[in-house]
Amino acid sequence: MRVSNPTKVDEVASAMRGIRQDSGSVKVLVEEVNLSSEQQGRGVEEIGRAMGQMQQVTQTTAANAEESAAAAEELNAQSEALYGIVNRLSLMFTDKESRHTSRRAA
């Protein structure tokens, strides 16, 4: 059988080659999109881990701040108690000294 119009056959063959090349290009683009999606997924996972670590550090910092505040309150109470003791000792010493001075004067 003989092809009567070789130009049409050439056009169809050329179109088929173009489709094959274009489908190869589409395949490459789909693979690139897939790779980019995987990389993006890994990036999101890393961000999630970083956020978890930041939350843990924040909680630890908050707990340390609470402990520091409690320690500061305790130190404040102890310093007030010590101030009271020193004040009473000072009054006792002043009272004893004034009695001692009064006896000498008498």
PDB file of N, CA and C in Angstrom:
ATOM      1  N   MET A   1       0.840  -1.170   0.000  1.00  0.00           N
ATOM      2  CA  MET A   1       0.000   0.000   0.000  1.00  0.00           C
ATOM      3  C   MET A   1       0.887   1.236   0.000  1.00  0.00           C
ATOM      4  N   ARG A   2       0.496   2.130  -0.748  1.00  0.00           N
ATOM      5  CA  ARG A   2       1.292   3.318  -0.934  1.00  0.00           C
ATOM      6  C   ARG A   2       0.610   4.517  -0.305  1.00  0.00           C
ATOM      7  N   VAL A   3       1.355   5.361   0.391  1.00  0.00           N
ATOM      8  CA  VAL A   3       0.797   6.556   1.014  1.00  0.00           C
ATOM      9  C   VAL A   3       0.692   7.624  -0.048  1.00  0.00           C
ATOM     10  N   SER A   4      -0.496   8.127  -0.193  1.00  0.00           N
ATOM     11  CA  SER A   4      -0.717   9.084  -1.261  1.00  0.00           C
ATOM     12  C   SER A   4      -0.234  10.482  -0.922  1.00  0.00           C
ATOM     13  N   ASN A   5      -0.241  10.785   0.360  1.00  0.00           N
ATOM     14  CA  ASN A   5       0.150  12.133   0.727  1.00  0.00           C
ATOM     15  C   ASN A   5       1.235  12.063   1.796  1.00  0.00           C
ATOM     16  N   PRO A   6       2.518  11.977   1.391  1.00  0.00           N
ATOM     17  CA  PRO A   6       3.595  11.867   2.371  1.00  0.00           C
ATOM     18  C   PRO A   6       3.695  13.088   3.279  1.00  0.00           C
ATOM     19  N   THR A   7       3.225  14.198   2.897  1.00  0.00           N
ATOM     20  CA  THR A   7       3.311  15.391   3.716  1.00  0.00           C
ATOM     21  C   THR A   7       2.468  15.240   4.975  1.00  0.00           C
ATOM     22  N   LYS A   8       1.302  14.659   4.883  1.00  0.00           N
ATOM     23  CA  LYS A   8       0.454  14.448   6.055  1.00  0.00           C
ATOM     24  C   LYS A   8       1.119  13.474   7.018  1.00  0.00           C
ATOM     25  N   VAL A   9       1.719  12.434   6.493  1.00  0.00           N
ATOM     26  CA  VAL A   9       2.412  11.460   7.336  1.00  0.00           C
ATOM     27  C   VAL A   9       3.573  12.133   8.038  1.00  0.00           C
ATOM     28  N   ASP A  10       4.292  12.961   7.331  1.00  0.00           N
ATOM     29  CA  ASP A  10       5.409  13.689   7.940  1.00  0.00           C
ATOM     30  C   ASP A  10       4.908  14.638   9.036  1.00  0.00           C
ATOM     31  N   GLU A  11       3.783  15.277   8.765  1.00  0.00           N
ATOM     32  CA  GLU A  11       3.213  16.184   9.766  1.00  0.00           C
ATOM     33  C   GLU A  11       2.795  15.420  11.021  1.00  0.00           C
ATOM     34  N   VAL A  12       2.161  14.265  10.833  1.00  0.00           N
ATOM     35  CA  VAL A  12       1.736  13.459  11.971  1.00  0.00           C
ATOM     36  C   VAL A  12       2.955  12.963  12.739  1.00  0.00           C
ATOM     37  N   ALA A  13       3.977  12.490  12.010  1.00  0.00           N
ATOM     38  CA  ALA A  13       5.203  12.014  12.659  1.00  0.00           C
ATOM     39  C   ALA A  13       5.866  13.147  13.430  1.00  0.00           C
ATOM     40  N   SER A  14       5.898  14.325  12.838  1.00  0.00           N
ATOM     41  CA  SER A  14       6.498  15.479  13.499  1.00  0.00           C
ATOM     42  C   SER A  14       5.697  15.853  14.740  1.00  0.00           C
ATOM     43  N   ALA A  15       4.377  15.815  14.638  1.00  0.00           N
ATOM     44  CA  ALA A  15       3.527  16.119  15.790  1.00  0.00           C
ATOM     45  C   ALA A  15       3.744  15.099  16.898  1.00  0.00           C
ATOM     46  N   MET A  16       3.889  13.832  16.546  1.00  0.00           N
ATOM     47  CA  MET A  16       4.130  12.782  17.545  1.00  0.00           C
ATOM     48  C   MET A  16       5.467  12.997  18.242  1.00  0.00           C
ATOM     49  N   ARG A  17       6.479  13.383  17.488  1.00  0.00           N
ATOM     50  CA  ARG A  17       7.790  13.670  18.102  1.00  0.00           C
ATOM     51  C   ARG A  17       7.655  14.856  19.071  1.00  0.00           C
ATOM     52  N   GLY A  18       6.926  15.861  18.659  1.00  0.00           N
ATOM     53  CA  GLY A  18       6.709  17.027  19.528  1.00  0.00           C
ATOM     54  C   GLY A  18       5.974  16.645  20.794  1.00  0.00           C
ATOM     55  N   ILE A  19       4.967  15.795  20.675  1.00  0.00           N
ATOM     56  CA  ILE A  19       4.217  15.335  21.852  1.00  0.00           C
ATOM     57  C   ILE A  19       5.130  14.558  22.780  1.00  0.00           C
ATOM     58  N   ARG A  20       5.978  13.692  22.210  1.00  0.00           N
ATOM     59  CA  ARG A  20       6.894  12.907  23.023  1.00  0.00           C
ATOM     60  C   ARG A  20       7.866  13.827  23.774  1.00  0.00           C
ATOM     61  N   GLN A  21       8.390  14.826  23.076  1.00  0.00           N
ATOM     62  CA  GLN A  21       9.325  15.759  23.720  1.00  0.00           C
ATOM     63  C   GLN A  21       8.605  16.561  24.810  1.00  0.00           C
ATOM     64  N   ASP A  22       7.404  17.023  24.488  1.00  0.00           N
ATOM     65  CA  ASP A  22       6.644  17.799  25.472  1.00  0.00           C
ATOM     66  C   ASP A  22       6.271  16.956  26.686  1.00  0.00           C
ATOM     67  N   SER A  23       5.921  15.685  26.454  1.00  0.00           N
ATOM     68  CA  SER A  23       5.584  14.825  27.588  1.00  0.00           C
ATOM     69  C   SER A  23       6.813  14.586  28.449  1.00  0.00           C
ATOM     70  N   GLY A  24       7.998  14.517  27.829  1.00  0.00           N
ATOM     71  CA  GLY A  24       9.244  14.409  28.606  1.00  0.00           C
ATOM     72  C   GLY A  24       9.463  15.656  29.442  1.00  0.00           C
ATOM     73  N   SER A  25       9.189  16.811  28.867  1.00  0.00           N
ATOM     74  CA  SER A  25       9.335  18.069  29.605  1.00  0.00           C
ATOM     75  C   SER A  25       8.345  18.130  30.757  1.00  0.00           C
ATOM     76  N   VAL A  26       7.107  17.689  30.516  1.00  0.00           N
ATOM     77  CA  VAL A  26       6.097  17.667  31.570  1.00  0.00           C
ATOM     78  C   VAL A  26       6.533  16.724  32.678  1.00  0.00           C
ATOM     79  N   LYS A  27       7.098  15.574  32.321  1.00  0.00           N
ATOM     80  CA  LYS A  27       7.573  14.619  33.325  1.00  0.00           C
ATOM     81  C   LYS A  27       8.647  15.256  34.192  1.00  0.00           C
ATOM     82  N   VAL A  28       9.583  15.980  33.571  1.00  0.00           N
ATOM     83  CA  VAL A  28      10.654  16.645  34.327  1.00  0.00           C
ATOM     84  C   VAL A  28      10.051  17.683  35.272  1.00  0.00           C
ATOM     85  N   LEU A  29       9.090  18.450  34.791  1.00  0.00           N
ATOM     86  CA  LEU A  29       8.456  19.464  35.631  1.00  0.00           C
ATOM     87  C   LEU A  29       7.707  18.832  36.800  1.00  0.00           C
ATOM     88  N   VAL A  30       7.009  17.741  36.561  1.00  0.00           N
ATOM     89  CA  VAL A  30       6.285  17.045  37.636  1.00  0.00           C
ATOM     90  C   VAL A  30       7.281  16.520  38.665  1.00  0.00           C
ATOM     91  N   GLU A  31       8.406  15.978  38.217  1.00  0.00           N
ATOM     92  CA  GLU A  31       9.429  15.486  39.157  1.00  0.00           C
ATOM     93  C   GLU A  31       9.996  16.629  39.984  1.00  0.00           C
ATOM     94  N   GLU A  32      10.204  17.797  39.346  1.00  0.00           N
ATOM     95  CA  GLU A  32      10.717  18.955  40.081  1.00  0.00           C
ATOM     96  C   GLU A  32       9.695  19.431  41.119  1.00  0.00           C
ATOM     97  N   VAL A  33       8.428  19.441  40.754  1.00  0.00           N
ATOM     98  CA  VAL A  33       7.381  19.830  41.706  1.00  0.00           C
ATOM     99  C   VAL A  33       7.343  18.845  42.866  1.00  0.00           C
ATOM    100  N   ASN A  34       7.464  17.564  42.566  1.00  0.00           N
ATOM    101  CA  ASN A  34       7.466  16.534  43.601  1.00  0.00           C
ATOM    102  C   ASN A  34       8.649  16.725  44.548  1.00  0.00           C
ATOM    103  N   LEU A  35       9.822  16.955  43.987  1.00  0.00           N
ATOM    104  CA  LEU A  35      11.011  17.169  44.812  1.00  0.00           C
ATOM    105  C   LEU A  35      10.845  18.417  45.678  1.00  0.00           C
ATOM    106  N   SER A  36      10.329  19.478  45.095  1.00  0.00           N
ATOM    107  CA  SER A  36      10.111  20.710  45.856  1.00  0.00           C
ATOM    108  C   SER A  36       9.110  20.487  46.988  1.00  0.00           C
ATOM    109  N   SER A  37       8.079  19.707  46.716  1.00  0.00           N
ATOM    110  CA  SER A  37       7.082  19.408  47.750  1.00  0.00           C
ATOM    111  C   SER A  37       7.701  18.624  48.899  1.00  0.00           C
ATOM    112  N   GLU A  38       8.557  17.661  48.568  1.00  0.00           N
ATOM    113  CA  GLU A  38       9.236  16.885  49.616  1.00  0.00           C
ATOM    114  C   GLU A  38      10.139  17.782  50.449  1.00  0.00           C
ATOM    115  N   GLN A  39      10.879  18.670  49.773  1.00  0.00           N
ATOM    116  CA  GLN A  39      11.759  19.590  50.504  1.00  0.00           C
ATOM    117  C   GLN A  39      10.945  20.522  51.390  1.00  0.00           C
ATOM    118  N   GLN A  40       9.833  20.986  50.872  1.00  0.00           N
ATOM    119  CA  GLN A  40       8.968  21.857  51.661  1.00  0.00           C
ATOM    120  C   GLN A  40       8.419  21.104  52.874  1.00  0.00           C
ATOM    121  N   GLY A  41       8.058  19.860  52.678  1.00  0.00           N
ATOM    122  CA  GLY A  41       7.560  19.045  53.791  1.00  0.00           C
ATOM    123  C   GLY A  41       8.615  18.886  54.876  1.00  0.00           C
ATOM    124  N   ARG A  42       9.858  18.627  54.453  1.00  0.00           N
ATOM    125  CA  ARG A  42      10.944  18.509  55.440  1.00  0.00           C
ATOM    126  C   ARG A  42      11.161  19.838  56.158  1.00  0.00           C
ATOM    127  N   GLY A  43      11.052  20.943  55.407  1.00  0.00           N
ATOM    128  CA  GLY A  43      11.203  22.262  56.031  1.00  0.00           C
ATOM    129  C   GLY A  43      10.126  22.518  57.068  1.00  0.00           C
ATOM    130  N   VAL A  44       8.903  22.127  56.759  1.00  0.00           N
ATOM    131  CA  VAL A  44       7.793  22.303  57.709  1.00  0.00           C
ATOM    132  C   VAL A  44       8.032  21.449  58.953  1.00  0.00           C
ATOM    133  N   GLU A  45       8.528  20.231  58.764  1.00  0.00           N
ATOM    134  CA  GLU A  45       8.840  19.371  59.917  1.00  0.00           C
ATOM    135  C   GLU A  45       9.913  20.007  60.786  1.00  0.00           C
ATOM    136  N   GLU A  46      10.945  20.572  60.169  1.00  0.00           N
ATOM    137  CA  GLU A  46      12.014  21.220  60.933  1.00  0.00           C
ATOM    138  C   GLU A  46      11.469  22.421  61.707  1.00  0.00           C
ATOM    139  N   ILE A  47      10.592  23.179  61.066  1.00  0.00           N
ATOM    140  CA  ILE A  47       9.986  24.322  61.753  1.00  0.00           C
ATOM    141  C   ILE A  47       9.169  23.835  62.944  1.00  0.00           C
ATOM    142  N   GLY A  48       8.440  22.744  62.760  1.00  0.00           N
ATOM    143  CA  GLY A  48       7.654  22.178  63.858  1.00  0.00           C
ATOM    144  C   GLY A  48       8.536  21.764  65.022  1.00  0.00           C
ATOM    145  N   ARG A  49       9.663  21.117  64.713  1.00  0.00           N
ATOM    146  CA  ARG A  49      10.589  20.716  65.786  1.00  0.00           C
ATOM    147  C   ARG A  49      11.166  21.944  66.482  1.00  0.00           C
ATOM    148  N   ALA A  50      11.528  22.952  65.693  1.00  0.00           N
ATOM    149  CA  ALA A  50      12.084  24.177  66.288  1.00  0.00           C
ATOM    150  C   ALA A  50      11.061  24.857  67.190  1.00  0.00           C
ATOM    151  N   MET A  51       9.813  24.890  66.758  1.00  0.00           N
ATOM    152  CA  MET A  51       8.761  25.491  67.578  1.00  0.00           C
ATOM    153  C   MET A  51       8.587  24.712  68.883  1.00  0.00           C
ATOM    154  N   GLY A  52       8.658  23.389  68.803  1.00  0.00           N
ATOM    155  CA  GLY A  52       8.560  22.567  70.012  1.00  0.00           C
ATOM    156  C   GLY A  52       9.700  22.860  70.976  1.00  0.00           C
ATOM    157  N   GLN A  53      10.914  22.993  70.425  1.00  0.00           N
ATOM    158  CA  GLN A  53      12.060  23.303  71.270  1.00  0.00           C
ATOM    159  C   GLN A  53      11.920  24.686  71.895  1.00  0.00           C
ATOM    160  N   MET A  54      11.434  25.647  71.106  1.00  0.00           N
ATOM    161  CA  MET A  54      11.236  26.994  71.641  1.00  0.00           C
ATOM    162  C   MET A  54      10.192  26.985  72.754  1.00  0.00           C
ATOM    163  N   GLN A  55       9.150  26.197  72.588  1.00  0.00           N
ATOM    164  CA  GLN A  55       8.122  26.099  73.625  1.00  0.00           C
ATOM    165  C   GLN A  55       8.707  25.497  74.897  1.00  0.00           C
ATOM    166  N   GLN A  56       9.535  24.475  74.739  1.00  0.00           N
ATOM    167  CA  GLN A  56      10.159  23.841  75.897  1.00  0.00           C
ATOM    168  C   GLN A  56      11.071  24.833  76.623  1.00  0.00           C
ATOM    169  N   VAL A  57      11.852  25.603  75.861  1.00  0.00           N
ATOM    170  CA  VAL A  57      12.743  26.599  76.470  1.00  0.00           C
ATOM    171  C   VAL A  57      11.921  27.668  77.183  1.00  0.00           C
ATOM    172  N   THR A  58      10.824  28.079  76.562  1.00  0.00           N
ATOM    173  CA  THR A  58       9.956  29.093  77.172  1.00  0.00           C
ATOM    174  C   THR A  58       9.378  28.590  78.488  1.00  0.00           C
ATOM    175  N   GLN A  59       8.940  27.332  78.499  1.00  0.00           N
ATOM    176  CA  GLN A  59       8.388  26.765  79.730  1.00  0.00           C
ATOM    177  C   GLN A  59       9.454  26.663  80.815  1.00  0.00           C
ATOM    178  N   THR A  60      10.660  26.260  80.419  1.00  0.00           N
ATOM    179  CA  THR A  60      11.760  26.163  81.379  1.00  0.00           C
ATOM    180  C   THR A  60      12.096  27.542  81.933  1.00  0.00           C
ATOM    181  N   THR A  61      12.132  28.531  81.056  1.00  0.00           N
ATOM    182  CA  THR A  61      12.432  29.902  81.489  1.00  0.00           C
ATOM    183  C   THR A  61      11.361  30.407  82.450  1.00  0.00           C
ATOM    184  N   ALA A  62      10.108  30.118  82.138  1.00  0.00           N
ATOM    185  CA  ALA A  62       9.011  30.547  83.017  1.00  0.00           C
ATOM    186  C   ALA A  62       9.134  29.873  84.389  1.00  0.00           C
ATOM    187  N   ALA A  63       9.454  28.588  84.392  1.00  0.00           N
ATOM    188  CA  ALA A  63       9.611  27.875  85.664  1.00  0.00           C
ATOM    189  C   ALA A  63      10.778  28.460  86.460  1.00  0.00           C
ATOM    190  N   ASN A  64      11.878  28.765  85.773  1.00  0.00           N
ATOM    191  CA  ASN A  64      13.030  29.365  86.458  1.00  0.00           C
ATOM    192  C   ASN A  64      12.684  30.745  87.007  1.00  0.00           C
ATOM    193  N   ALA A  65      11.899  31.495  86.262  1.00  0.00           N
ATOM    194  CA  ALA A  65      11.491  32.824  86.735  1.00  0.00           C
ATOM    195  C   ALA A  65      10.628  32.706  87.985  1.00  0.00           C
ATOM    196  N   GLU A  66       9.728  31.737  87.996  1.00  0.00           N
ATOM    197  CA  GLU A  66       8.891  31.524  89.182  1.00  0.00           C
ATOM    198  C   GLU A  66       9.737  31.130  90.386  1.00  0.00           C
ATOM    199  N   GLU A  67      10.711  30.250  90.160  1.00  0.00           N
ATOM    200  CA  GLU A  67      11.598  29.838  91.259  1.00  0.00           C
ATOM    201  C   GLU A  67      12.412  31.021  91.766  1.00  0.00           C
ATOM    202  N   SER A  68      12.885  31.856  90.848  1.00  0.00           N
ATOM    203  CA  SER A  68      13.668  33.031  91.241  1.00  0.00           C
ATOM    204  C   SER A  68      12.802  34.002  92.039  1.00  0.00           C
ATOM    205  N   ALA A  69      11.568  34.176  91.614  1.00  0.00           N
ATOM    206  CA  ALA A  69      10.667  35.076  92.348  1.00  0.00           C
ATOM    207  C   ALA A  69      10.409  34.545  93.751  1.00  0.00           C
ATOM    208  N   ALA A  70      10.207  33.247  93.871  1.00  0.00           N
ATOM    209  CA  ALA A  70       9.979  32.645  95.193  1.00  0.00           C
ATOM    210  C   ALA A  70      11.216  32.800  96.071  1.00  0.00           C
ATOM    211  N   ALA A  71      12.390  32.583  95.471  1.00  0.00           N
ATOM    212  CA  ALA A  71      13.637  32.735  96.238  1.00  0.00           C
ATOM    213  C   ALA A  71      13.817  34.187  96.668  1.00  0.00           C
ATOM    214  N   ALA A  72      13.472  35.125  95.796  1.00  0.00           N
ATOM    215  CA  ALA A  72      13.593  36.544  96.142  1.00  0.00           C
ATOM    216  C   ALA A  72      12.657  36.896  97.289  1.00  0.00           C
ATOM    217  N   GLU A  73      11.453  36.364  97.279  1.00  0.00           N
ATOM    218  CA  GLU A  73      10.518  36.612  98.374  1.00  0.00           C
ATOM    219  C   GLU A  73      11.050  36.037  99.678  1.00  0.00           C
ATOM    220  N   GLU A  74      11.608  34.841  99.603  1.00  0.00           N
ATOM    221  CA  GLU A  74      12.168  34.207 100.804  1.00  0.00           C
ATOM    222  C   GLU A  74      13.337  35.022 101.345  1.00  0.00           C
ATOM    223  N   LEU A  75      14.218  35.469 100.454  1.00  0.00           N
ATOM    224  CA  LEU A  75      15.350  36.303 100.888  1.00  0.00           C
ATOM    225  C   LEU A  75      14.866  37.616 101.495  1.00  0.00           C
ATOM    226  N   ASN A  76      13.826  38.184 100.918  1.00  0.00           N
ATOM    227  CA  ASN A  76      13.267  39.425 101.453  1.00  0.00           C
ATOM    228  C   ASN A  76      12.731  39.198 102.869  1.00  0.00           C
ATOM    229  N   ALA A  77      12.021  38.100 103.061  1.00  0.00           N
ATOM    230  CA  ALA A  77      11.486  37.786 104.396  1.00  0.00           C
ATOM    231  C   ALA A  77      12.618  37.558 105.389  1.00  0.00           C
ATOM    232  N   GLN A  78      13.663  36.860 104.962  1.00  0.00           N
ATOM    233  CA  GLN A  78      14.799  36.608 105.853  1.00  0.00           C
ATOM    234  C   GLN A  78      15.538  37.899 106.189  1.00  0.00           C
ATOM    235  N   SER A  79      15.666  38.791 105.185  1.00  0.00           N
ATOM    236  CA  SER A  79      16.364  40.048 105.466  1.00  0.00           C
ATOM    237  C   SER A  79      15.549  40.923 106.414  1.00  0.00           C
ATOM    238  N   GLU A  80      14.225  40.898 106.289  1.00  0.00           N
ATOM    239  CA  GLU A  80      13.384  41.650 107.222  1.00  0.00           C
ATOM    240  C   GLU A  80      13.511  41.082 108.636  1.00  0.00           C
ATOM    241  N   ALA A  81      13.548  39.760 108.730  1.00  0.00           N
ATOM    242  CA  ALA A  81      13.709  39.130 110.047  1.00  0.00           C
ATOM    243  C   ALA A  81      15.062  39.490 110.647  1.00  0.00           C
ATOM    244  N   LEU A  82      16.099  39.455 109.834  1.00  0.00           N
ATOM    245  CA  LEU A  82      17.446  39.805 110.299  1.00  0.00           C
ATOM    246  C   LEU A  82      17.502  41.266 110.716  1.00  0.00           C
ATOM    247  N   TYR A  83      16.850  42.135 109.964  1.00  0.00           N
ATOM    248  CA  TYR A  83      16.796  43.552 110.322  1.00  0.00           C
ATOM    249  C   TYR A  83      16.132  43.722 111.682  1.00  0.00           C
ATOM    250  N   GLY A  84      15.060  42.979 111.923  1.00  0.00           N
ATOM    251  CA  GLY A  84      14.372  43.062 113.218  1.00  0.00           C
ATOM    252  C   GLY A  84      15.278  42.604 114.352  1.00  0.00           C
ATOM    253  N   ILE A  85      16.021  41.534 114.134  1.00  0.00           N
ATOM    254  CA  ILE A  85      16.940  41.026 115.173  1.00  0.00           C
ATOM    255  C   ILE A  85      18.025  42.050 115.465  1.00  0.00           C
ATOM    256  N   VAL A  86      18.610  42.606 114.405  1.00  0.00           N
ATOM    257  CA  VAL A  86      19.672  43.606 114.587  1.00  0.00           C
ATOM    258  C   VAL A  86      19.108  44.829 115.302  1.00  0.00           C
ATOM    259  N   ASN A  87      17.916  45.222 114.961  1.00  0.00           N
ATOM    260  CA  ASN A  87      17.295  46.381 115.597  1.00  0.00           C
ATOM    261  C   ASN A  87      17.073  46.123 117.091  1.00  0.00           C
ATOM    262  N   ARG A  88      16.587  44.923 117.435  1.00  0.00           N
ATOM    263  CA  ARG A  88      16.383  44.594 118.856  1.00  0.00           C
ATOM    264  C   ARG A  88      17.707  44.528 119.602  1.00  0.00           C
ATOM    265  N   LEU A  89      18.732  43.946 118.970  1.00  0.00           N
ATOM    266  CA  LEU A  89      20.050  43.899 119.614  1.00  0.00           C
ATOM    267  C   LEU A  89      20.588  45.305 119.836  1.00  0.00           C
ATOM    268  N   SER A  90      20.368  46.151 118.852  1.00  0.00           N
ATOM    269  CA  SER A  90      20.836  47.529 118.971  1.00  0.00           C
ATOM    270  C   SER A  90      20.124  48.235 120.117  1.00  0.00           C
ATOM    271  N   LEU A  91      18.815  48.007 120.234  1.00  0.00           N
ATOM    272  CA  LEU A  91      18.067  48.614 121.331  1.00  0.00           C
ATOM    273  C   LEU A  91      18.545  48.063 122.670  1.00  0.00           C
ATOM    274  N   MET A  92      18.798  46.756 122.721  1.00  0.00           N
ATOM    275  CA  MET A  92      19.284  46.159 123.969  1.00  0.00           C
ATOM    276  C   MET A  92      20.639  46.736 124.344  1.00  0.00           C
ATOM    277  N   PHE A  93      21.504  46.889 123.374  1.00  0.00           N
ATOM    278  CA  PHE A  93      22.833  47.425 123.633  1.00  0.00           C
ATOM    279  C   PHE A  93      22.739  48.884 124.075  1.00  0.00           C
ATOM    280  N   THR A  94      21.892  49.654 123.395  1.00  0.00           N
ATOM    281  CA  THR A  94      21.724  51.063 123.743  1.00  0.00           C
ATOM    282  C   THR A  94      21.126  51.192 125.134  1.00  0.00           C
ATOM    283  N   ASP A  95      20.156  50.373 125.469  1.00  0.00           N
ATOM    284  CA  ASP A  95      19.515  50.402 126.780  1.00  0.00           C
ATOM    285  C   ASP A  95      20.514  50.018 127.863  1.00  0.00           C
ATOM    286  N   LYS A  96      21.304  48.975 127.607  1.00  0.00           N
ATOM    287  CA  LYS A  96      22.290  48.523 128.580  1.00  0.00           C
ATOM    288  C   LYS A  96      23.357  49.590 128.783  1.00  0.00           C
ATOM    289  N   GLU A  97      23.766  50.225 127.700  1.00  0.00           N
ATOM    290  CA  GLU A  97      24.797  51.253 127.787  1.00  0.00           C
ATOM    291  C   GLU A  97      24.277  52.473 128.531  1.00  0.00           C
ATOM    292  N   SER A  98      23.027  52.834 128.300  1.00  0.00           N
ATOM    293  CA  SER A  98      22.474  54.010 129.001  1.00  0.00           C
ATOM    294  C   SER A  98      22.328  53.714 130.494  1.00  0.00           C
ATOM    295  N   ARG A  99      21.971  52.464 130.856  1.00  0.00           N
ATOM    296  CA  ARG A  99      21.896  52.126 132.284  1.00  0.00           C
ATOM    297  C   ARG A  99      23.276  52.147 132.918  1.00  0.00           C
ATOM    298  N   HIS A 100      24.274  51.684 132.162  1.00  0.00           N
ATOM    299  CA  HIS A 100      25.635  51.656 132.668  1.00  0.00           C
ATOM    300  C   HIS A 100      26.148  53.095 132.871  1.00  0.00           C
ATOM    301  N   THR A 101      25.812  53.971 131.948  1.00  0.00           N
ATOM    302  CA  THR A 101      26.227  55.368 132.048  1.00  0.00           C
ATOM    303  C   THR A 101      25.509  56.051 133.213  1.00  0.00           C
ATOM    304  N   SER A 102      24.215  55.736 133.430  1.00  0.00           N
ATOM    305  CA  SER A 102      23.462  56.331 134.520  1.00  0.00           C
ATOM    306  C   SER A 102      24.035  55.920 135.865  1.00  0.00           C
ATOM    307  N   ARG A 103      24.473  54.689 135.978  1.00  0.00           N
ATOM    308  CA  ARG A 103      25.049  54.220 137.246  1.00  0.00           C
ATOM    309  C   ARG A 103      26.337  54.960 137.543  1.00  0.00           C
ATOM    310  N   ARG A 104      27.133  55.200 136.538  1.00  0.00           N
ATOM    311  CA  ARG A 104      28.393  55.922 136.765  1.00  0.00           C
ATOM    312  C   ARG A 104      28.130  57.364 137.186  1.00  0.00           C
ATOM    313  N   ALA A 105      27.111  57.905 136.594  1.00  0.00           N
ATOM    314  CA  ALA A 105      26.803  59.295 136.910  1.00  0.00           C
ATOM    315  C   ALA A 105      26.253  59.410 138.345  1.00  0.00           C
ATOM    316  N   ALA A 106      25.619  58.410 138.821  1.00  0.00           N
ATOM    317  CA  ALA A 106      25.029  58.452 140.146  1.00  0.00           C
ATOM    318  C   ALA A 106      26.028  58.224 141.204  1.00  0.00           C
TER     319      ALA A 106
END
